[in-house]
mmCIF file of C-alpha atoms in Angstrom:
data_model
loop_
_atom_site.group_PDB
_atom_site.id
_atom_site.type_symbol
_atom_site.label_atom_id
_atom_site.label_comp_id
_atom_site.label_asym_id
_atom_site.label_seq_id
_atom_site.Cartn_x
_atom_site.Cartn_y
_atom_site.Cartn_z
ATOM 1 C CA MET A 27 -32.393 -104.600 58.092
ATOM 2 C CA LEU A 28 -33.561 -104.743 54.488
ATOM 3 C CA TYR A 29 -30.985 -105.961 51.899
ATOM 4 C CA ILE A 30 -31.539 -105.752 48.133
ATOM 5 C CA GLY A 31 -28.707 -107.469 46.366
ATOM 6 C CA GLN A 32 -25.448 -106.532 48.143
ATOM 7 C CA ARG A 33 -26.231 -102.893 48.979
ATOM 8 C CA LYS A 34 -27.509 -101.331 52.115
ATOM 9 C CA ALA A 35 -30.107 -98.608 51.419
ATOM 10 C CA THR A 36 -31.086 -95.595 53.479
ATOM 11 C CA ARG A 37 -33.835 -95.666 56.116
ATOM 12 C CA ALA A 38 -36.991 -97.360 54.814
ATOM 13 C CA TYR A 39 -40.181 -99.038 56.052
ATOM 14 C CA LEU A 40 -41.423 -102.608 55.681
ATOM 15 C CA GLY A 41 -45.028 -102.359 56.586
ATOM 16 C CA THR A 42 -45.167 -100.343 59.811
ATOM 17 C CA LYS A 43 -41.652 -101.314 60.919
ATOM 18 C CA GLN A 44 -38.826 -98.838 60.282
ATOM 19 C CA VAL A 45 -35.588 -100.144 58.766
ATOM 20 C CA LYS A 46 -32.527 -97.858 59.015
ATOM 21 C CA TYR A 47 -30.265 -99.465 56.519
ATOM 22 C CA ILE A 48 -30.715 -101.161 53.146
ATOM 23 C CA PHE A 49 -27.866 -102.551 51.016
ATOM 24 C CA LEU A 50 -28.112 -101.869 47.269
ATOM 25 C CA GLY A 51 -25.364 -103.785 45.504
ATOM 26 C CA ASP A 52 -21.926 -103.263 46.934
ATOM 27 C CA ALA A 53 -21.923 -99.512 47.769
ATOM 28 C CA GLU A 54 -22.961 -98.035 51.098
ATOM 29 C CA VAL A 55 -25.416 -95.084 50.894
ATOM 30 C CA TRP A 56 -25.528 -92.714 53.841
ATOM 31 C CA GLY A 57 -28.335 -90.435 52.820
ATOM 32 C CA ASP A 58 -29.920 -90.528 56.236
ATOM 33 C CA TYR A 59 -26.820 -89.373 58.123
ATOM 34 C CA MET A 60 -26.163 -85.815 59.124
ATOM 35 C CA ALA A 61 -22.589 -84.582 58.774
ATOM 36 C CA ILE A 62 -20.762 -83.076 61.741
ATOM 37 C CA THR A 63 -18.081 -80.603 60.698
ATOM 38 C CA PHE A 64 -15.403 -79.399 63.141
ATOM 39 C CA ALA A 65 -14.009 -75.934 62.547
ATOM 40 C CA PHE A 66 -11.375 -76.138 65.283
ATOM 41 C CA THR A 67 -8.231 -74.173 66.113
ATOM 42 C CA ASP A 68 -6.078 -76.059 68.655
ATOM 43 C CA VAL A 69 -9.152 -77.964 69.787
ATOM 44 C CA THR A 70 -9.917 -81.686 69.516
ATOM 45 C CA THR A 71 -12.790 -84.064 70.125
ATOM 46 C CA THR A 72 -13.196 -87.820 69.955
ATOM 47 C CA ALA A 73 -16.868 -87.544 68.916
ATOM 48 C CA ALA A 74 -18.168 -88.930 65.607
ATOM 49 C CA ASN A 75 -18.298 -86.785 62.473
ATOM 50 C CA LYS A 76 -21.786 -87.994 61.468
ATOM 51 C CA VAL A 77 -25.000 -89.002 63.228
ATOM 52 C CA ILE A 78 -28.275 -90.572 62.128
ATOM 53 C CA ARG A 79 -31.046 -88.042 61.569
ATOM 54 C CA GLY A 80 -33.138 -87.729 64.647
ATOM 55 C CA ASP A 81 -30.611 -89.255 66.987
ATOM 56 C CA SER A 82 -28.924 -87.362 69.845
ATOM 57 C CA TYR A 83 -25.310 -86.253 69.636
ATOM 58 C CA THR A 84 -22.664 -85.354 72.254
ATOM 59 C CA ALA A 85 -19.162 -84.022 71.836
ATOM 60 C CA THR A 86 -16.635 -82.966 74.439
ATOM 61 C CA LEU A 87 -14.178 -80.259 73.379
ATOM 62 C CA THR A 88 -10.561 -80.434 74.529
ATOM 63 C CA ALA A 89 -7.948 -77.680 74.215
ATOM 64 C CA ALA A 90 -4.516 -78.534 72.909
ATOM 65 C CA SER A 91 -1.797 -78.876 75.505
ATOM 66 C CA GLY A 92 -0.733 -75.545 76.964
ATOM 67 C CA LYS A 93 -3.858 -73.796 75.705
ATOM 68 C CA VAL A 94 -7.285 -72.891 77.059
ATOM 69 C CA LEU A 95 -10.610 -73.147 75.314
ATOM 70 C CA LEU A 96 -12.291 -69.767 74.792
ATOM 71 C CA PRO A 97 -16.064 -70.076 75.331
ATOM 72 C CA SER A 98 -16.784 -66.940 73.313
ATOM 73 C CA THR A 99 -15.428 -68.651 70.210
ATOM 74 C CA VAL A 100 -17.684 -71.700 70.445
ATOM 75 C CA SER A 101 -20.606 -71.832 68.098
ATOM 76 C CA VAL A 102 -22.928 -74.644 66.999
ATOM 77 C CA MET A 103 -24.854 -74.339 63.789
ATOM 78 C CA MET A 104 -27.449 -76.918 62.714
ATOM 79 C CA GLY A 105 -28.347 -76.188 59.173
ATOM 80 C CA GLU A 106 -28.862 -72.412 59.113
ATOM 81 C CA THR A 107 -29.880 -72.175 62.749
ATOM 82 C CA ASP A 108 -27.505 -71.147 65.563
ATOM 83 C CA ILE A 109 -28.199 -73.518 68.488
ATOM 84 C CA THR A 110 -25.124 -72.571 70.557
ATOM 85 C CA SER A 111 -27.129 -71.284 73.563
ATOM 86 C CA THR A 112 -28.946 -74.607 74.013
ATOM 87 C CA ALA A 113 -26.271 -77.020 72.786
ATOM 88 C CA TYR A 114 -23.044 -75.739 74.454
ATOM 89 C CA ASN A 115 -22.191 -76.077 78.143
ATOM 90 C CA SER A 116 -19.235 -73.776 78.857
ATOM 91 C CA THR A 117 -18.682 -75.337 82.259
ATOM 92 C CA THR A 118 -18.044 -78.837 80.944
ATOM 93 C CA ASN A 119 -17.121 -77.803 77.359
ATOM 94 C CA THR A 120 -19.561 -80.229 75.927
ATOM 95 C CA ILE A 121 -21.986 -80.029 72.982
ATOM 96 C CA THR A 122 -25.299 -81.838 73.471
ATOM 97 C CA ILE A 123 -27.991 -81.980 70.792
ATOM 98 C CA ALA A 124 -31.093 -83.929 71.689
ATOM 99 C CA SER A 125 -32.190 -84.553 68.097
ATOM 100 C CA VAL A 126 -30.024 -83.847 65.080
ATOM 101 C CA THR A 127 -32.219 -82.679 62.176
ATOM 102 C CA GLY A 128 -29.583 -81.125 59.872
ATOM 103 C CA ASP A 129 -25.902 -80.946 59.202
ATOM 104 C CA VAL A 130 -23.937 -79.543 62.176
ATOM 105 C CA THR A 131 -20.896 -77.293 62.243
ATOM 106 C CA ILE A 132 -19.059 -76.831 65.498
ATOM 107 C CA THR A 133 -16.573 -73.976 65.775
ATOM 108 C CA ALA A 134 -14.096 -73.518 68.669
ATOM 109 C CA ILE A 135 -10.770 -71.883 69.342
ATOM 110 C CA ALA A 136 -8.155 -72.518 72.054
ATOM 111 C CA SER A 137 -5.263 -70.236 72.744
ATOM 112 C CA ALA A 138 -2.300 -69.857 74.985
ATOM 113 C CA ILE A 139 -2.325 -67.380 77.858
ATOM 114 C CA ILE A 140 0.330 -64.686 77.388
ATOM 115 C CA THR A 141 3.078 -64.530 79.994
ATOM 116 C CA PHE A 142 4.227 -60.999 80.542
ATOM 117 C CA GLU A 143 7.574 -59.756 81.756
ATOM 118 C CA ASP A 144 6.142 -56.497 83.015
ATOM 119 C CA SER A 145 3.160 -56.627 85.338
ATOM 120 C CA ALA A 146 2.150 -52.997 84.558
ATOM 121 C CA VAL A 147 1.906 -53.856 80.834
ATOM 122 C CA LYS A 148 -0.117 -57.002 81.650
ATOM 123 C CA ALA A 149 -2.565 -55.001 83.741
ATOM 124 C CA ILE A 150 -3.245 -52.606 80.858
ATOM 125 C CA CYS A 151 -3.648 -55.424 78.403
ATOM 126 C CA VAL A 152 -5.975 -57.474 80.581
ATOM 127 C CA GLU A 153 -8.141 -54.486 81.461
ATOM 128 C CA ASN A 154 -8.603 -53.315 77.846
ATOM 129 C CA TRP A 155 -8.512 -56.429 75.681
ATOM 130 C CA GLY A 156 -8.499 -59.606 77.860
ATOM 131 C CA GLY A 157 -10.458 -61.054 80.697
ATOM 132 C CA GLU A 158 -12.300 -63.977 79.086
ATOM 133 C CA ILE A 159 -9.929 -66.049 81.230
ATOM 134 C CA THR A 160 -9.962 -64.234 84.644
ATOM 135 C CA ASP A 161 -7.072 -61.795 85.041
ATOM 136 C CA GLU A 162 -5.439 -63.006 81.818
ATOM 137 C CA ILE A 163 -5.201 -62.234 78.126
ATOM 138 C CA THR A 164 -4.640 -64.881 75.464
ATOM 139 C CA GLU A 165 -2.740 -64.752 72.247
ATOM 140 C CA TYR A 166 -6.027 -65.017 70.372
ATOM 141 C CA GLU A 167 -7.565 -62.034 72.145
ATOM 142 C CA ALA A 168 -4.426 -59.993 71.490
ATOM 143 C CA SER A 169 -4.604 -60.856 67.803
ATOM 144 C CA LEU A 170 -8.035 -59.168 67.531
ATOM 145 C CA VAL A 171 -6.758 -55.770 68.751
ATOM 146 C CA THR A 172 -6.498 -53.252 65.912
ATOM 147 C CA SER A 173 -5.389 -50.232 67.923
ATOM 148 C CA LEU A 174 -3.736 -49.676 71.344
ATOM 149 C CA GLY A 175 -5.273 -46.239 71.570
ATOM 150 C CA ASP A 176 -3.511 -44.084 74.179
ATOM 151 C CA ASN A 177 -3.448 -46.745 76.872
ATOM 152 C CA PHE A 178 0.334 -46.716 77.037
ATOM 153 C CA LYS A 179 1.070 -43.087 76.009
ATOM 154 C CA ASN A 180 2.880 -41.116 78.664
ATOM 155 C CA ASP A 181 3.169 -44.143 80.939
ATOM 156 C CA THR A 182 6.526 -43.703 82.560
ATOM 157 C CA THR A 183 6.428 -46.956 84.533
ATOM 158 C CA ILE A 184 6.368 -49.671 81.887
ATOM 159 C CA THR A 185 9.739 -51.143 81.026
ATOM 160 C CA LYS A 186 9.221 -54.125 78.680
ATOM 161 C CA PHE A 187 6.576 -55.017 76.103
ATOM 162 C CA ASN A 188 7.991 -57.859 74.040
ATOM 163 C CA GLU A 189 4.541 -59.449 74.174
ATOM 164 C CA LEU A 190 3.382 -56.851 71.665
ATOM 165 C CA ARG A 191 4.403 -59.461 69.094
ATOM 166 C CA TYR A 192 1.097 -61.229 69.733
ATOM 167 C CA PHE A 193 -0.938 -58.125 68.639
ATOM 168 C CA THR A 194 -0.963 -59.130 65.003
ATOM 169 C CA GLY A 195 -4.048 -57.079 64.038
ATOM 170 C CA LEU A 196 -2.495 -53.685 64.679
ATOM 171 C CA THR A 197 -2.480 -51.234 61.789
ATOM 172 C CA SER A 198 -1.085 -48.014 63.365
ATOM 173 C CA LEU A 199 1.002 -46.791 66.248
ATOM 174 C CA TYR A 200 0.267 -43.154 65.586
ATOM 175 C CA SER A 201 -1.659 -41.179 68.188
ATOM 176 C CA SER A 202 -2.148 -37.514 67.395
ATOM 177 C CA GLY A 203 -0.568 -34.141 66.390
ATOM 178 C CA SER A 204 1.586 -32.982 63.555
ATOM 179 C CA GLY A 205 4.896 -31.288 62.955
ATOM 180 C CA ASP A 206 7.053 -31.091 66.075
ATOM 181 C CA SER A 207 4.079 -31.985 68.126
ATOM 182 C CA VAL A 208 3.401 -35.413 66.600
ATOM 183 C CA SER A 209 3.037 -38.230 69.164
ATOM 184 C CA GLY A 210 2.600 -41.950 68.883
ATOM 185 C CA GLN A 211 1.103 -44.640 71.074
ATOM 186 C CA PHE A 212 4.323 -45.121 73.109
ATOM 187 C CA TYR A 213 5.149 -41.440 73.296
ATOM 188 C CA ASN A 214 6.993 -40.507 76.497
ATOM 189 C CA CYS A 215 7.213 -44.065 77.769
ATOM 190 C CA SER A 216 10.477 -42.997 79.224
ATOM 191 C CA ALA A 217 11.287 -46.260 81.050
ATOM 192 C CA LEU A 218 10.502 -48.524 78.115
ATOM 193 C CA THR A 219 13.727 -50.357 77.180
ATOM 194 C CA GLU A 220 12.447 -53.357 75.238
ATOM 195 C CA ILE A 221 9.613 -53.886 72.738
ATOM 196 C CA THR A 222 9.015 -56.519 70.046
ATOM 197 C CA LEU A 223 6.739 -55.558 67.157
ATOM 198 C CA PRO A 224 4.322 -58.072 65.676
ATOM 199 C CA ALA A 225 4.099 -59.304 62.107
ATOM 200 C CA ALA A 226 1.192 -56.971 61.531
ATOM 201 C CA PRO A 227 0.143 -54.501 58.823
ATOM 202 C CA ILE A 228 1.326 -51.469 60.765
ATOM 203 C CA SER A 229 1.596 -48.576 58.262
ATOM 204 C CA ASP A 230 1.766 -45.531 60.517
ATOM 205 C CA PHE A 231 4.682 -45.159 62.937
ATOM 206 C CA ARG A 232 4.558 -41.385 63.282
ATOM 207 C CA GLY A 233 5.875 -40.311 66.633
ATOM 208 C CA ALA A 234 5.515 -43.864 67.905
ATOM 209 C CA PHE A 235 8.705 -44.099 70.055
ATOM 210 C CA ARG A 236 9.602 -40.510 70.799
ATOM 211 C CA PHE A 237 11.091 -40.200 74.280
ATOM 212 C CA THR A 238 11.268 -43.925 74.983
ATOM 213 C CA ALA A 239 14.409 -45.648 76.266
ATOM 214 C CA THR A 240 14.609 -48.347 73.657
ATOM 215 C CA PRO A 241 18.269 -48.756 72.505
ATOM 216 C CA ASN A 242 17.414 -51.269 69.829
ATOM 217 C CA LEU A 243 14.185 -50.881 67.880
ATOM 218 C CA ASP A 244 13.162 -53.121 64.973
ATOM 219 C CA LEU A 245 10.274 -52.180 62.722
ATOM 220 C CA SER A 246 11.024 -54.834 60.079
ATOM 221 C CA PRO A 247 8.346 -57.302 61.277
ATOM 222 C CA THR A 248 5.604 -55.030 59.782
ATOM 223 C CA THR A 249 3.776 -56.655 56.871
ATOM 224 C CA ALA A 250 2.649 -53.277 55.458
ATOM 225 C CA THR A 251 4.012 -52.541 52.023
ATOM 226 C CA SER A 252 4.024 -48.757 52.618
ATOM 227 C CA PHE A 253 4.347 -46.797 55.846
ATOM 228 C CA LYS A 254 4.994 -43.447 57.497
ATOM 229 C CA ILE A 255 7.741 -42.822 60.094
ATOM 230 C CA ASP A 256 7.650 -39.050 60.680
ATOM 231 C CA SER A 257 9.244 -38.053 64.000
ATOM 232 C CA ILE A 258 9.497 -41.722 65.065
ATOM 233 C CA LEU A 259 12.622 -41.008 67.140
ATOM 234 C CA GLN A 260 12.539 -37.228 67.261
ATOM 235 C CA GLY A 261 14.288 -35.920 70.400
ATOM 236 C CA SER A 262 14.117 -32.775 72.385
ATOM 237 C CA SER A 263 16.038 -29.493 71.843
ATOM 238 C CA SER A 264 18.770 -30.609 74.289
ATOM 239 C CA GLY A 265 20.234 -33.759 75.773
ATOM 240 C CA THR A 266 20.777 -37.176 74.116
ATOM 241 C CA THR A 267 18.422 -39.988 73.352
ATOM 242 C CA ALA A 268 18.545 -43.628 74.376
ATOM 243 C CA HIS A 269 18.059 -44.897 70.813
ATOM 244 C CA ARG A 270 21.116 -46.534 69.385
ATOM 245 C CA VAL A 271 20.025 -48.934 66.563
ATOM 246 C CA LEU A 272 16.924 -48.641 64.404
ATOM 247 C CA THR A 273 15.979 -51.260 61.799
ATOM 248 C CA LEU A 274 13.531 -50.150 59.135
ATOM 249 C CA PRO A 275 11.587 -52.488 56.892
ATOM 250 C CA GLY A 276 11.975 -52.578 53.194
ATOM 251 C CA GLY A 277 9.147 -51.194 51.187
ATOM 252 C CA ARG A 278 7.737 -47.838 50.296
ATOM 253 C CA CYS A 279 8.068 -45.074 52.887
ATOM 254 C CA THR A 280 5.603 -42.270 52.072
ATOM 255 C CA SER A 281 6.556 -39.763 54.774
ATOM 256 C CA ILE A 282 9.743 -39.368 56.793
ATOM 257 C CA LEU A 283 9.756 -35.797 58.065
ATOM 258 C CA ARG A 284 11.887 -35.222 61.214
ATOM 259 C CA ALA A 285 12.179 -38.942 61.588
ATOM 260 C CA PHE A 286 15.558 -38.845 63.394
ATOM 261 C CA LYS A 287 15.711 -35.109 64.306
ATOM 262 C CA ARG A 288 17.807 -34.752 67.444
ATOM 263 C CA ALA A 289 18.129 -38.483 67.888
ATOM 264 C CA ARG A 290 21.556 -37.785 69.259
ATOM 265 C CA GLY A 291 22.159 -41.321 70.517
ATOM 266 C CA LEU A 292 21.378 -43.026 67.212
ATOM 267 C CA THR A 293 24.458 -44.747 65.787
ATOM 268 C CA THR A 294 23.039 -47.220 63.301
ATOM 269 C CA LEU A 295 20.245 -47.270 60.789
ATOM 270 C CA ASN A 296 19.658 -50.672 59.274
ATOM 271 C CA ILE A 297 17.377 -51.220 56.301
ATOM 272 C CA ASP A 298 15.891 -54.707 55.918
ATOM 273 C CA GLY A 299 15.780 -54.831 52.107
ATOM 274 C CA VAL A 300 15.231 -51.854 49.836
ATOM 275 C CA LEU A 301 13.740 -48.662 51.251
ATOM 276 C CA ASP A 302 11.751 -46.892 48.515
ATOM 277 C CA LEU A 303 11.662 -43.099 49.141
ATOM 278 C CA SER A 304 10.258 -42.160 45.747
ATOM 279 C CA SER A 305 6.943 -41.018 47.310
ATOM 280 C CA VAL A 306 8.591 -38.707 49.877
ATOM 281 C CA THR A 307 8.273 -35.060 48.933
ATOM 282 C CA ALA A 308 10.520 -33.581 51.632
ATOM 283 C CA PHE A 309 13.256 -34.601 54.069
ATOM 284 C CA SER A 310 12.917 -31.618 56.380
ATOM 285 C CA ASP A 311 15.223 -31.813 59.371
ATOM 286 C CA MET A 312 15.429 -35.592 59.014
ATOM 287 C CA PHE A 313 18.984 -35.979 60.284
ATOM 288 C CA ILE A 314 19.379 -32.720 62.248
ATOM 289 C CA ASP A 315 21.744 -33.258 65.219
ATOM 290 C CA CYS A 316 22.269 -36.939 64.441
ATOM 291 C CA ASN A 317 25.872 -36.441 65.440
ATOM 292 C CA ALA A 318 26.427 -40.076 66.484
ATOM 293 C CA LEU A 319 25.073 -41.655 63.298
ATOM 294 C CA THR A 320 27.909 -43.448 61.487
ATOM 295 C CA THR A 321 26.321 -46.503 59.970
ATOM 296 C CA ILE A 322 23.486 -46.974 57.393
ATOM 297 C CA THR A 323 23.131 -50.464 55.963
ATOM 298 C CA GLY A 324 20.838 -51.901 53.274
ATOM 299 C CA SER A 325 19.620 -50.130 50.157
ATOM 300 C CA ILE A 326 17.749 -46.937 49.449
ATOM 301 C CA THR A 327 16.127 -45.859 46.214
ATOM 302 C CA GLY A 328 14.146 -42.899 44.920
ATOM 303 C CA ILE A 329 15.549 -39.888 46.799
ATOM 304 C CA LYS A 330 14.204 -36.864 44.771
ATOM 305 C CA TYR A 331 14.582 -33.974 47.212
ATOM 306 C CA SER A 332 17.526 -32.316 48.940
ATOM 307 C CA ILE A 333 18.733 -34.250 51.907
ATOM 308 C CA LYS A 334 21.222 -33.142 54.605
ATOM 309 C CA LEU A 335 23.508 -35.338 56.663
ATOM 310 C CA ALA A 336 25.995 -32.660 57.708
ATOM 311 C CA PHE A 337 25.847 -33.653 61.407
ATOM 312 C CA SER A 338 26.541 -37.332 60.753
ATOM 313 C CA PRO A 339 30.103 -38.772 60.404
ATOM 314 C CA LEU A 340 28.996 -41.549 58.114
ATOM 315 C CA THR A 341 31.379 -44.253 57.025
ATOM 316 C CA ILE A 342 32.200 -44.397 53.339
ATOM 317 C CA ALA A 343 29.910 -47.412 52.887
ATOM 318 C CA SER A 344 27.117 -45.568 54.587
ATOM 319 C CA ALA A 345 27.578 -42.418 52.514
ATOM 320 C CA LEU A 346 27.409 -44.639 49.427
ATOM 321 C CA VAL A 347 24.049 -45.953 50.522
ATOM 322 C CA ILE A 348 22.749 -42.371 50.348
ATOM 323 C CA LEU A 349 24.518 -41.461 47.092
ATOM 324 C CA ASN A 350 23.341 -44.655 45.387
ATOM 325 C CA GLY A 351 19.805 -43.928 46.502
ATOM 326 C CA LEU A 352 19.626 -40.561 44.657
ATOM 327 C CA ALA A 353 17.121 -40.484 41.842
ATOM 328 C CA SER A 354 18.078 -39.434 38.395
ATOM 329 C CA GLY A 355 16.594 -36.532 36.401
ATOM 330 C CA VAL A 356 16.385 -34.021 39.240
ATOM 331 C CA SER A 357 17.382 -30.366 39.164
ATOM 332 C CA SER A 358 18.527 -27.927 41.855
ATOM 333 C CA LYS A 359 18.701 -30.604 44.508
ATOM 334 C CA THR A 360 21.546 -31.033 46.992
ATOM 335 C CA VAL A 361 22.888 -33.809 49.135
ATOM 336 C CA THR A 362 24.938 -32.425 51.998
ATOM 337 C CA LEU A 363 27.535 -34.563 53.734
ATOM 338 C CA ARG A 364 29.727 -33.795 56.774
ATOM 339 C CA SER A 365 32.764 -31.563 56.021
ATOM 340 C CA ALA A 366 34.968 -33.339 58.561
ATOM 341 C CA MET A 367 34.631 -36.531 56.479
ATOM 342 C CA LYS A 368 35.365 -34.953 53.094
ATOM 343 C CA SER A 369 38.992 -35.944 52.802
ATOM 344 C CA THR A 370 38.185 -39.490 53.821
ATOM 345 C CA TYR A 371 35.405 -39.764 51.282
ATOM 346 C CA GLU A 372 37.329 -38.225 48.415
ATOM 347 C CA ALA A 373 40.184 -40.722 48.937
ATOM 348 C CA ASP A 374 37.844 -43.550 47.986
ATOM 349 C CA ASP A 375 37.344 -44.474 44.307
ATOM 350 C CA ASP A 376 33.843 -45.886 44.773
ATOM 351 C CA PHE A 377 32.706 -42.681 46.536
ATOM 352 C CA ASN A 378 34.139 -40.527 43.769
ATOM 353 C CA ALA A 379 32.383 -42.626 41.138
ATOM 354 C CA ALA A 380 29.105 -42.299 42.980
ATOM 355 C CA VAL A 381 29.556 -38.542 43.153
ATOM 356 C CA THR A 382 30.202 -38.377 39.443
ATOM 357 C CA THR A 383 26.967 -40.311 38.753
ATOM 358 C CA ALA A 384 25.004 -38.092 41.124
ATOM 359 C CA VAL A 385 26.239 -34.915 39.456
ATOM 360 C CA ALA A 386 25.395 -36.353 36.050
ATOM 361 C CA ASN A 387 21.869 -36.999 37.344
ATOM 362 C CA GLY A 388 21.395 -33.366 38.396
ATOM 363 C CA TRP A 389 22.553 -33.364 41.980
ATOM 364 C CA THR A 390 24.950 -31.090 43.808
ATOM 365 C CA VAL A 391 27.156 -32.781 46.442
ATOM 366 C CA ALA A 392 27.983 -30.273 49.196
ATOM 367 C CA TYR A 393 29.713 -30.397 52.556
ATOM 368 C CA SER A 394 28.955 -28.783 55.874
ATOM 369 C CA ASN A 395 29.301 -29.557 59.605
ATOM 370 C CA SER A 396 25.875 -28.151 60.597
#
């Protein structure tokens, strides 16, 4: 080695003999080293993060406990050149570079395999979006899915899909149709009793859970700031529905037509935060035949158009959620409550105060049983 003062310099030559290090003063200069950058997710290696230019380099990749390395996510870049095909051995999960001539970046992802409660659901998921690990789908693979398509629609055998929570890339659960014919991606999954939504930007729930058997449905995990829920629980012309409790997210709902029409089993509508209905231009048939609905919790704002809850024996607190959500400055608009509850409502001071405010804001408060 060549030393000048107290510093080690970069590679140099003395005559014909190569010298790798030279000290210059008291600071170490690594100009002849190539950096190795690890862009890992749940992957580790004990290999060095630098190597002398021209030397060979080897790294073994290890998945975190409980996870598997996904070969499709591994890439090796040397400078601007992709050398993955020659450097990566997917059988041994090793990176081998014979001669490092530029800075290297190694990318790799490991993920947990999803354990399903329902084998029929698993089969659909593996066939359509998994398979990198034989007969399995990982959480990472699920997170890349942006649409379920119609792979579950009209499937009357699936019973539980709580693993949907891993599908964090979904943006819509709408399938097709409009009006009374709207259908979503779980339409007519008549045996489906449990489902857990992901924290995903799902903004379209139209018809999503019509004719399912889910007693408790929670849409609040969605990260979308606005959404549509037309016909989400719409039932048939006769019979009851399995839906009992629905939790809606806070945020701006832009369309809500027939959302709960004939949802005769629905008892509770929870709102996680403040539901902004100021963009909704009609509430057609929204609560028709909701004769079991007694409870609405949370807050509503921005109701600008006539709304009818004549079928629903709402509690006083629930009726107040509706009255307090009425917008001001409207004309010729009516909120209709159930006649059978009128005497109960009018015995409450808070209810009467809310009615007075509604009337002052241009609303008519009416009563009917149908």
